Amino acid sequence: MKLDQQNYLERRKQLLAQMPEGSVMVIAAESLKTRNNDAEYPFRQSSNFYYLTGFNEPDALLVLARGAANLVTLFCPPRDPEMEIWTGYRAGPEGCVKRFGADQAFNLDEIDERLPKMIDGASQLLYPIARDKALDARVKGWLETLGRSVRSGAVLPQTLADSDRLLHEMRLFKSAAEIEVMQRAATISATAHCQAMLTCKPGINEFQLESVIQAYCGSQGARFQAYTPIVAGGANACILHYIENDQPIADGDLVLIDAGCELDNYASDITRTFPANGRFSEEQAAIYDLVLKANEACIEAVRPGTCWDSLHQLSVRILTQGLIELGLLQGDLDELIESGAFRRFYMHRIGHWLGMDVHDVGDYRVDGEWRKLAPGIVTTIEPGIYIAPDDHSVEERWRGIGVRIEDDVLVTEQGSKVLTAGVPKLRSEIEALMQNAG
Ligand code: GLY
Ligand code: MN
Ligand code: MN
């Protein structure tokens, strides 16, 4: 499942329409990164670059020029039949025009000669300022080249501006085509979580469950995860970014899995927590139901017009109230919220935007105010409670319990749609699924 060239063309058009008259924007592709010696990490294209091109080759450069006739230029790795025996097919300039819709395209080695001319006299030069050292240095070089030619009539761009402002605002609002891909990614990940629940039994190692997730996603064409999976048995769930995933899971442990695949460079992000032996203990059930209550109430509140921060505040109120009822916090609800006492057990926020990046781009505050949700935004809702194994201020029976329940939620005109509904989260449903294992 992939977006087609029409999608990328429309995005470039939309972006160009928002750029100031006479401005030029430069967006760089990602480079290959060495893993060790001459082995490389799997290539992952820059999200901004891919968003505008769908072009998956390293080191390329996109130049958008806003003028009487807008001009889209791609610089790309050259065709080289001998190299292509090693690296695989390259589109080359011809392919960039024919298949990727550029108005013109050149080999990478022409960048430093052509770029100064392309930004000569621009009203504004837009690029991701101070995000990418190599690009910062290149832009400086082009400006210096131009500066040396002023007596020959060259004119430096009047202003420099950050390209991310326009681009990230666009990326925050997902089109129907993007939502289709994100739904598919979420559905694959949801089934992968079900497979992990079905496979789990006491004594299994965390890495075995991780491999179940990866194998299933890979078998559906989602070869890469959107982030390193967290597979945490027992108290490991209290380490928020636990990625060692190499411990045996004991009878009586809860298992927290936070994993989501990437499809056509779109992320999914799901957390489920379930009992290794298929039955929640009394304490596990109490914490689980409280987290679920916050998860469901916050999802219920997702709709156009809801203030982003109010979702977090809602989760804080529900979780703090529940912690008081369970005897894990003592005192007045408002005072405990005001003092931040809940942070001992709930130390992160309710969620984040989701899209091409798992922690997706787009401002959370607009003109000094928290953003209001609007159709096309996808957010995660992921409350959690984590009781440290060495927290001697609570009774021993609570210690080492960590629960997070995370869903991906699309804001629609009518309200919301949960993209990750394919994996159960009611205790009774999880227990029923696990009883059916084997
Ligand atoms: N999996 C990363 C997160 O939940 O934010
Ligand atoms: Mn998340
Ligand atoms: Mn997550």
Short mmCIF file of C-alpha atoms and ligand atoms in Angstrom, two decimals:
data_model
loop_
_atom_site.label_atom_id
_atom_site.label_comp_id
_atom_site.label_asym_id
_atom_site.label_seq_id
_atom_site.Cartn_x
_atom_site.Cartn_y
_atom_site.Cartn_z
CA MET A 1 0.00 0.00 0.00
CA LYS A 2 1.64 3.19 -1.18
CA LEU A 3 0.66 6.71 -2.06
CA ASP A 4 0.92 7.53 -5.75
CA GLN A 5 2.66 10.32 -7.64
CA GLN A 6 -0.52 12.38 -7.74
CA ASN A 7 -0.43 12.61 -3.92
CA TYR A 8 3.14 13.92 -3.92
CA LEU A 9 2.43 16.34 -6.75
CA GLU A 10 -0.55 17.79 -4.89
CA ARG A 11 1.53 18.26 -1.75
CA ARG A 12 4.24 20.13 -3.64
CA LYS A 13 1.57 22.29 -5.23
CA GLN A 14 -0.02 23.02 -1.88
CA LEU A 15 3.34 23.88 -0.33
CA LEU A 16 4.40 26.08 -3.24
CA ALA A 17 1.12 27.98 -2.98
CA GLN A 18 1.98 28.88 0.63
CA MET A 19 5.56 29.94 -0.10
CA PRO A 20 6.22 33.65 -0.59
CA GLU A 21 6.43 34.87 -4.17
CA GLY A 22 9.97 34.52 -5.46
CA SER A 23 11.09 32.19 -2.66
CA VAL A 24 13.07 28.96 -2.92
CA MET A 25 12.86 25.94 -0.59
CA VAL A 26 15.56 23.29 -0.25
CA ILE A 27 14.77 19.90 1.30
CA ALA A 28 17.47 17.24 1.62
CA ALA A 29 17.12 13.46 1.54
CA GLU A 30 18.70 11.26 4.19
CA SER A 31 22.14 9.68 3.71
CA LEU A 32 23.15 6.08 4.27
CA LYS A 33 24.69 5.54 7.71
CA THR A 34 27.51 3.15 8.42
CA ARG A 35 26.68 0.46 10.95
CA ASN A 36 30.13 -1.07 11.12
CA ASN A 37 32.97 -1.34 8.63
CA ASP A 38 31.22 -1.32 5.24
CA ALA A 39 27.83 -2.55 6.43
CA GLU A 40 25.08 0.06 6.55
CA TYR A 41 21.93 0.54 8.61
CA PRO A 42 18.76 -0.05 6.59
CA PHE A 43 18.01 3.14 4.69
CA ARG A 44 15.12 5.24 5.98
CA GLN A 45 14.30 8.30 3.90
CA SER A 46 13.89 11.70 5.53
CA SER A 47 10.18 12.11 6.31
CA ASN A 48 10.03 15.66 4.95
CA PHE A 49 11.74 14.67 1.71
CA TYR A 50 9.63 11.54 1.23
CA TYR A 51 6.45 13.48 2.02
CA LEU A 52 7.13 15.73 -0.97
CA THR A 53 8.59 13.23 -3.44
CA GLY A 54 8.00 9.56 -2.60
CA PHE A 55 11.62 9.24 -3.81
CA ASN A 56 13.56 6.72 -1.77
CA GLU A 57 17.19 7.24 -2.81
CA PRO A 58 19.85 8.65 -0.48
CA ASP A 59 21.55 12.06 -0.70
CA ALA A 60 19.02 13.57 -3.11
CA LEU A 61 17.95 17.20 -2.89
CA LEU A 62 14.60 18.79 -3.71
CA VAL A 63 14.42 22.45 -4.71
CA LEU A 64 11.05 24.16 -4.96
CA ALA A 65 11.04 27.57 -6.60
CA ARG A 66 7.94 29.73 -6.33
CA GLY A 67 7.57 32.00 -9.34
CA ALA A 68 5.41 32.83 -12.32
CA ALA A 69 5.90 29.18 -13.25
CA ASN A 70 6.71 27.12 -10.19
CA LEU A 71 9.75 24.94 -10.71
CA VAL A 72 10.40 21.56 -9.08
CA THR A 73 14.01 20.38 -9.31
CA LEU A 74 15.46 17.09 -8.07
CA PHE A 75 19.14 16.31 -7.69
CA CYS A 76 19.70 12.56 -7.53
CA PRO A 77 22.40 9.88 -7.48
CA PRO A 78 23.61 9.29 -11.04
CA ARG A 79 22.78 6.26 -13.13
CA ASP A 80 25.82 4.01 -13.08
CA PRO A 81 25.23 0.53 -14.50
CA GLU A 82 28.38 -0.80 -12.86
CA MET A 83 27.45 0.53 -9.41
CA GLU A 84 23.83 -0.55 -9.87
CA ILE A 85 24.99 -4.16 -9.90
CA TRP A 86 25.83 -3.50 -6.22
CA THR A 87 23.32 -0.89 -5.15
CA GLY A 88 20.31 -1.76 -7.27
CA TYR A 89 18.45 0.38 -9.77
CA ARG A 90 18.74 4.16 -9.59
CA ALA A 91 16.14 6.41 -11.21
CA GLY A 92 18.69 8.97 -12.42
CA PRO A 93 17.65 12.42 -13.69
CA GLU A 94 15.49 10.94 -16.44
CA GLY A 95 13.58 8.75 -13.99
CA CYS A 96 13.14 11.69 -11.60
CA VAL A 97 11.35 13.62 -14.32
CA LYS A 98 9.38 10.70 -15.74
CA ARG A 99 8.46 8.82 -12.59
CA PHE A 100 8.74 11.35 -9.80
CA GLY A 101 7.25 14.36 -11.55
CA ALA A 102 10.21 16.77 -11.32
CA ASP A 103 10.23 19.57 -13.90
CA GLN A 104 13.97 19.08 -14.19
CA ALA A 105 16.55 16.81 -12.58
CA PHE A 106 20.33 16.66 -12.37
CA ASN A 107 23.04 14.47 -10.93
CA LEU A 108 24.16 15.14 -7.36
CA ASP A 109 27.58 16.38 -8.44
CA GLU A 110 25.94 19.41 -10.10
CA ILE A 111 24.42 20.73 -6.87
CA ASP A 112 27.16 23.13 -5.83
CA GLU A 113 27.39 24.64 -9.28
CA ARG A 114 23.64 25.02 -9.85
CA LEU A 115 22.29 25.89 -6.40
CA PRO A 116 23.84 29.38 -6.08
CA LYS A 117 22.23 30.29 -9.40
CA MET A 118 18.89 28.86 -8.30
CA ILE A 119 18.79 31.00 -5.15
CA ASP A 120 20.24 34.11 -6.84
CA GLY A 121 17.79 36.96 -6.22
CA ALA A 122 15.31 34.82 -4.23
CA SER A 123 12.97 36.80 -1.98
CA GLN A 124 13.48 34.13 0.68
CA LEU A 125 15.48 30.94 1.09
CA LEU A 126 13.62 28.31 3.13
CA TYR A 127 15.35 25.26 4.56
CA PRO A 128 15.37 23.39 7.87
CA ILE A 129 17.61 25.85 9.71
CA ALA A 130 20.04 24.27 12.19
CA ARG A 131 18.55 20.76 11.91
CA ASP A 132 21.14 19.21 9.66
CA LYS A 133 24.80 20.24 10.05
CA ALA A 134 25.76 19.08 6.56
CA LEU A 135 22.94 21.04 4.93
CA ASP A 136 23.68 24.13 7.07
CA ALA A 137 27.26 24.02 5.81
CA ARG A 138 26.19 23.56 2.21
CA VAL A 139 23.74 26.47 2.35
CA LYS A 140 26.49 28.64 3.82
CA GLY A 141 28.75 27.59 0.94
CA TRP A 142 26.12 28.49 -1.69
CA LEU A 143 25.55 31.86 -0.05
CA GLU A 144 29.31 32.50 0.02
CA THR A 145 29.59 31.61 -3.66
CA LEU A 146 26.78 34.01 -4.42
CA GLY A 147 28.35 36.67 -2.22
CA ARG A 148 31.53 36.50 -4.27
CA SER A 149 29.57 37.29 -7.43
CA VAL A 150 27.68 40.40 -6.33
CA ARG A 151 29.79 42.62 -8.61
CA SER A 152 28.64 40.41 -11.48
CA GLY A 153 25.05 41.17 -10.50
CA ALA A 154 24.29 38.30 -8.10
CA VAL A 155 21.82 39.10 -5.31
CA LEU A 156 21.70 37.19 -2.04
CA PRO A 157 18.28 35.97 -0.84
CA GLN A 158 16.68 38.75 1.21
CA THR A 159 15.79 36.49 4.13
CA LEU A 160 16.41 33.00 5.41
CA ALA A 161 13.41 31.16 6.87
CA ASP A 162 12.68 27.77 8.41
CA SER A 163 10.96 25.39 5.98
CA ASP A 164 9.57 23.26 8.80
CA ARG A 165 6.92 25.80 9.77
CA LEU A 166 4.97 25.33 6.54
CA LEU A 167 5.82 21.71 5.97
CA HIS A 168 5.10 20.42 9.45
CA GLU A 169 1.73 22.13 9.62
CA MET A 170 0.82 20.37 6.37
CA ARG A 171 2.06 17.02 7.64
CA LEU A 172 -0.04 17.28 10.80
CA PHE A 173 -3.29 17.01 8.82
CA LYS A 174 -3.62 13.63 7.16
CA SER A 175 -5.39 13.17 3.81
CA ALA A 176 -7.73 10.26 3.05
CA ALA A 177 -4.88 8.45 1.27
CA GLU A 178 -2.57 8.84 4.27
CA ILE A 179 -5.26 7.67 6.66
CA GLU A 180 -5.74 4.56 4.55
CA VAL A 181 -2.04 3.69 4.89
CA MET A 182 -2.04 4.51 8.61
CA GLN A 183 -5.12 2.34 9.14
CA ARG A 184 -3.41 -0.55 7.39
CA ALA A 185 -0.24 -0.09 9.50
CA ALA A 186 -2.36 0.01 12.66
CA THR A 187 -4.31 -3.09 11.65
CA ILE A 188 -1.12 -5.06 10.99
CA SER A 189 0.32 -3.98 14.36
CA ALA A 190 -2.94 -4.79 16.16
CA THR A 191 -2.89 -8.35 14.80
CA ALA A 192 0.80 -8.62 15.74
CA HIS A 193 -0.08 -7.73 19.35
CA CYS A 194 -2.82 -10.40 19.33
CA GLN A 195 -0.24 -12.93 18.07
CA ALA A 196 2.08 -12.01 20.93
CA MET A 197 -0.74 -12.50 23.47
CA LEU A 198 -1.56 -15.88 21.92
CA THR A 199 2.09 -16.96 22.00
CA CYS A 200 2.87 -15.80 25.52
CA LYS A 201 3.30 -18.29 28.35
CA PRO A 202 5.28 -18.19 31.59
CA GLY A 203 8.97 -18.82 30.99
CA ILE A 204 9.02 -17.36 27.49
CA ASN A 205 11.72 -14.75 26.85
CA GLU A 206 10.90 -11.16 25.98
CA PHE A 207 12.87 -11.49 22.73
CA GLN A 208 10.64 -14.35 21.62
CA LEU A 209 7.58 -12.11 21.86
CA GLU A 210 9.47 -9.33 20.09
CA SER A 211 10.24 -11.70 17.24
CA VAL A 212 6.57 -12.73 16.99
CA ILE A 213 5.66 -9.06 16.48
CA GLN A 214 8.41 -8.46 13.96
CA ALA A 215 7.72 -11.65 12.03
CA TYR A 216 4.03 -10.96 11.68
CA CYS A 217 4.52 -7.33 10.59
CA GLY A 218 7.22 -8.39 8.13
CA SER A 219 4.96 -11.08 6.70
CA GLN A 220 2.42 -8.37 5.90
CA GLY A 221 4.93 -6.23 4.03
CA ALA A 222 5.76 -3.94 6.94
CA ARG A 223 9.45 -4.87 7.16
CA PHE A 224 10.40 -2.13 9.59
CA GLN A 225 9.11 -1.15 12.98
CA ALA A 226 8.34 2.54 13.49
CA TYR A 227 10.57 2.47 16.62
CA THR A 228 12.42 -0.12 18.67
CA PRO A 229 9.77 -2.34 20.31
CA ILE A 230 9.47 -2.39 24.08
CA VAL A 231 8.75 -5.90 25.37
CA ALA A 232 8.85 -5.67 29.14
CA GLY A 233 8.00 -8.48 31.53
CA GLY A 234 7.19 -7.73 35.18
CA ALA A 235 8.97 -4.73 36.71
CA ASN A 236 10.77 -4.01 33.41
CA ALA A 237 7.51 -2.29 32.43
CA CYS A 238 8.38 0.44 34.93
CA ILE A 239 11.38 1.43 32.76
CA LEU A 240 9.62 3.64 30.24
CA HIS A 241 12.06 3.10 27.36
CA TYR A 242 13.05 -0.49 28.14
CA ILE A 243 14.40 -2.02 24.90
CA GLU A 244 16.79 -4.73 26.10
CA ASN A 245 13.97 -7.25 25.62
CA ASP A 246 16.12 -10.16 26.77
CA GLN A 247 14.66 -11.40 30.06
CA PRO A 248 12.54 -14.48 30.78
CA ILE A 249 8.95 -13.68 31.74
CA ALA A 250 7.76 -15.25 34.98
CA ASP A 251 4.41 -16.77 35.90
CA GLY A 252 2.40 -13.98 37.49
CA ASP A 253 4.17 -11.19 35.58
CA LEU A 254 2.40 -8.66 33.46
CA VAL A 255 3.86 -8.12 29.99
CA LEU A 256 3.89 -4.62 28.52
CA ILE A 257 4.46 -4.49 24.76
CA ASP A 258 4.81 -1.14 22.99
CA ALA A 259 5.35 -1.88 19.31
CA GLY A 260 4.10 -0.61 15.97
CA CYS A 261 5.14 -1.21 12.40
CA GLU A 262 5.89 1.33 9.71
CA LEU A 263 4.22 1.08 6.32
CA ASP A 264 5.25 3.25 3.34
CA ASN A 265 6.98 5.44 5.96
CA TYR A 266 3.84 5.86 8.12
CA ALA A 267 3.96 4.79 11.75
CA SER A 268 1.64 2.94 14.07
CA ASP A 269 2.16 2.92 17.83
CA ILE A 270 0.34 0.47 20.11
CA THR A 271 0.82 -0.56 23.73
CA ARG A 272 -0.98 -3.43 25.39
CA THR A 273 -0.36 -4.94 28.81
CA PHE A 274 -1.46 -8.49 29.59
CA PRO A 275 -0.78 -11.25 32.13
CA ALA A 276 1.86 -13.78 31.11
CA ASN A 277 -0.28 -16.65 32.41
CA GLY A 278 -3.54 -15.33 30.97
CA ARG A 279 -5.09 -14.22 34.30
CA PHE A 280 -4.74 -10.80 35.96
CA SER A 281 -4.09 -10.83 39.71
CA GLU A 282 -6.28 -8.64 41.91
CA GLU A 283 -3.71 -5.82 42.10
CA GLN A 284 -2.86 -6.04 38.41
CA ALA A 285 -6.56 -5.92 37.56
CA ALA A 286 -7.12 -2.85 39.74
CA ILE A 287 -4.29 -0.89 38.11
CA TYR A 288 -5.23 -2.15 34.65
CA ASP A 289 -8.87 -1.09 34.97
CA LEU A 290 -7.85 2.35 36.16
CA VAL A 291 -5.52 2.89 33.19
CA LEU A 292 -8.20 1.59 30.85
CA LYS A 293 -10.72 4.01 32.34
CA ALA A 294 -8.36 6.90 31.55
CA ASN A 295 -7.66 5.53 28.06
CA GLU A 296 -11.37 5.22 27.24
CA ALA A 297 -12.37 8.58 28.74
CA CYS A 298 -9.63 10.40 26.83
CA ILE A 299 -10.52 8.67 23.55
CA GLU A 300 -14.14 9.66 24.18
CA ALA A 301 -13.00 13.29 24.51
CA VAL A 302 -11.17 13.29 21.15
CA ARG A 303 -13.17 15.38 18.72
CA PRO A 304 -12.77 18.60 16.74
CA GLY A 305 -12.39 21.56 19.08
CA THR A 306 -11.00 19.65 22.08
CA CYS A 307 -7.97 21.40 23.51
CA TRP A 308 -4.90 19.16 23.25
CA ASP A 309 -3.84 19.77 26.84
CA SER A 310 -7.31 19.04 28.24
CA LEU A 311 -6.82 15.40 27.26
CA HIS A 312 -3.74 15.18 29.45
CA GLN A 313 -5.49 17.01 32.30
CA LEU A 314 -8.40 14.56 32.04
CA SER A 315 -6.04 11.59 32.30
CA VAL A 316 -4.29 13.15 35.32
CA ARG A 317 -7.61 13.66 37.12
CA ILE A 318 -8.89 10.14 36.47
CA LEU A 319 -5.62 8.45 37.38
CA THR A 320 -5.08 10.55 40.51
CA GLN A 321 -8.63 9.89 41.70
CA GLY A 322 -8.15 6.17 41.11
CA LEU A 323 -4.80 6.12 42.90
CA ILE A 324 -6.47 7.74 45.92
CA GLU A 325 -9.25 5.14 45.88
CA LEU A 326 -6.66 2.34 45.77
CA GLY A 327 -4.77 3.88 48.69
CA LEU A 328 -1.67 4.54 46.61
CA LEU A 329 -1.98 8.31 47.05
CA GLN A 330 -3.31 10.02 50.16
CA GLY A 331 -4.79 13.48 50.28
CA ASP A 332 -7.09 15.87 48.49
CA LEU A 333 -7.59 15.28 44.74
CA ASP A 334 -7.02 18.88 43.66
CA GLU A 335 -4.00 19.29 45.90
CA LEU A 336 -2.43 16.07 44.63
CA ILE A 337 -2.95 17.26 41.06
CA GLU A 338 -1.66 20.74 41.88
CA SER A 339 1.48 19.40 43.57
CA GLY A 340 2.15 16.87 40.80
CA ALA A 341 2.11 13.98 43.29
CA PHE A 342 0.68 11.71 40.55
CA ARG A 343 3.98 12.01 38.63
CA ARG A 344 5.51 9.36 40.84
CA PHE A 345 3.22 6.89 39.04
CA TYR A 346 2.33 8.71 35.78
CA MET A 347 5.40 10.55 34.56
CA HIS A 348 4.69 11.06 30.86
CA ARG A 349 2.01 12.90 28.94
CA ILE A 350 -1.15 11.47 27.43
CA GLY A 351 0.22 11.12 23.90
CA HIS A 352 1.66 12.72 20.80
CA TRP A 353 0.85 13.34 17.15
CA LEU A 354 1.37 10.31 14.93
CA GLY A 355 2.25 10.23 11.23
CA MET A 356 5.40 9.62 9.22
CA ASP A 357 7.34 9.99 12.46
CA VAL A 358 6.14 8.13 15.52
CA HIS A 359 6.48 11.35 17.50
CA ASP A 360 5.16 13.29 14.56
CA VAL A 361 5.72 16.89 13.64
CA GLY A 362 3.30 19.78 14.13
CA ASP A 363 3.10 22.35 16.89
CA TYR A 364 1.16 21.54 20.07
CA ARG A 365 0.73 25.25 20.77
CA VAL A 366 -0.53 27.77 18.26
CA ASP A 367 -0.17 31.52 18.93
CA GLY A 368 0.64 30.77 22.55
CA GLU A 369 -2.45 28.59 23.13
CA TRP A 370 -2.72 24.80 23.20
CA ARG A 371 -3.85 23.53 19.80
CA LYS A 372 -7.46 22.50 19.37
CA LEU A 373 -7.95 19.11 17.71
CA ALA A 374 -9.20 19.20 14.13
CA PRO A 375 -10.16 16.58 11.52
CA GLY A 376 -7.16 14.82 9.99
CA ILE A 377 -4.96 14.93 13.09
CA VAL A 378 -3.91 11.52 14.42
CA THR A 379 -2.90 11.37 18.07
CA THR A 380 -1.97 8.58 20.41
CA ILE A 381 -3.81 8.17 23.70
CA GLU A 382 -1.51 6.34 26.09
CA PRO A 383 -2.08 6.73 29.83
CA GLY A 384 -0.06 4.53 32.15
CA ILE A 385 0.73 3.76 35.77
CA TYR A 386 4.15 2.52 36.83
CA ILE A 387 4.86 1.51 40.43
CA ALA A 388 8.61 1.18 40.91
CA PRO A 389 9.75 -2.17 42.33
CA ASP A 390 11.65 -0.31 45.08
CA ASP A 391 8.85 2.08 46.02
CA HIS A 392 8.63 1.32 49.74
CA SER A 393 5.99 3.98 50.27
CA VAL A 394 3.38 1.55 48.91
CA GLU A 395 2.44 -1.94 50.07
CA GLU A 396 4.61 -4.66 48.59
CA ARG A 397 1.73 -6.19 46.61
CA TRP A 398 1.65 -3.14 44.31
CA ARG A 399 5.35 -2.92 43.58
CA GLY A 400 6.69 -3.60 40.09
CA ILE A 401 3.33 -3.26 38.35
CA GLY A 402 3.57 -1.23 35.12
CA VAL A 403 0.59 -0.76 32.81
CA ARG A 404 0.18 1.37 29.68
CA ILE A 405 -2.64 1.14 27.16
CA GLU A 406 -2.01 3.02 23.93
CA ASP A 407 -4.24 3.55 20.91
CA ASP A 408 -3.93 5.59 17.72
CA VAL A 409 -6.90 7.90 17.27
CA LEU A 410 -7.90 9.87 14.19
CA VAL A 411 -9.89 13.07 14.66
CA THR A 412 -12.85 13.02 12.26
CA GLU A 413 -15.55 15.58 11.41
CA GLN A 414 -17.97 13.67 13.66
CA GLY A 415 -15.60 12.85 16.50
CA SER A 416 -12.92 10.23 16.27
CA LYS A 417 -11.95 6.85 14.90
CA VAL A 418 -9.71 4.43 16.78
CA LEU A 419 -7.30 2.98 14.22
CA THR A 420 -6.05 0.33 16.66
CA ALA A 421 -9.39 -1.23 17.61
CA GLY A 422 -8.21 -4.59 16.25
CA VAL A 423 -6.44 -5.56 19.45
CA PRO A 424 -8.52 -6.16 22.59
CA LYS A 425 -8.09 -4.11 25.73
CA LEU A 426 -10.93 -5.15 28.04
CA ARG A 427 -9.55 -7.54 30.66
CA SER A 428 -12.24 -10.07 29.87
CA GLU A 429 -11.41 -9.94 26.14
CA ILE A 430 -7.68 -10.35 26.74
CA GLU A 431 -8.24 -13.26 29.11
CA ALA A 432 -10.64 -14.89 26.66
CA LEU A 433 -8.16 -14.50 23.79
CA MET A 434 -5.35 -15.99 25.85
CA GLN A 435 -7.49 -18.90 27.03
CA ASN A 436 -8.05 -19.76 23.38
CA ALA A 437 -4.31 -19.95 22.68
CA GLY A 438 -3.14 -23.19 21.22
N1 GLY B 1 6.39 4.09 21.31
C1 GLY B 1 6.77 5.40 21.61
C2 GLY B 1 5.71 6.11 22.33
O1 GLY B 1 4.75 5.50 22.72
O2 GLY B 1 5.75 7.29 22.47
MN MN B 2 3.26 6.66 21.70
MN MN B 3 4.15 3.56 22.03
#
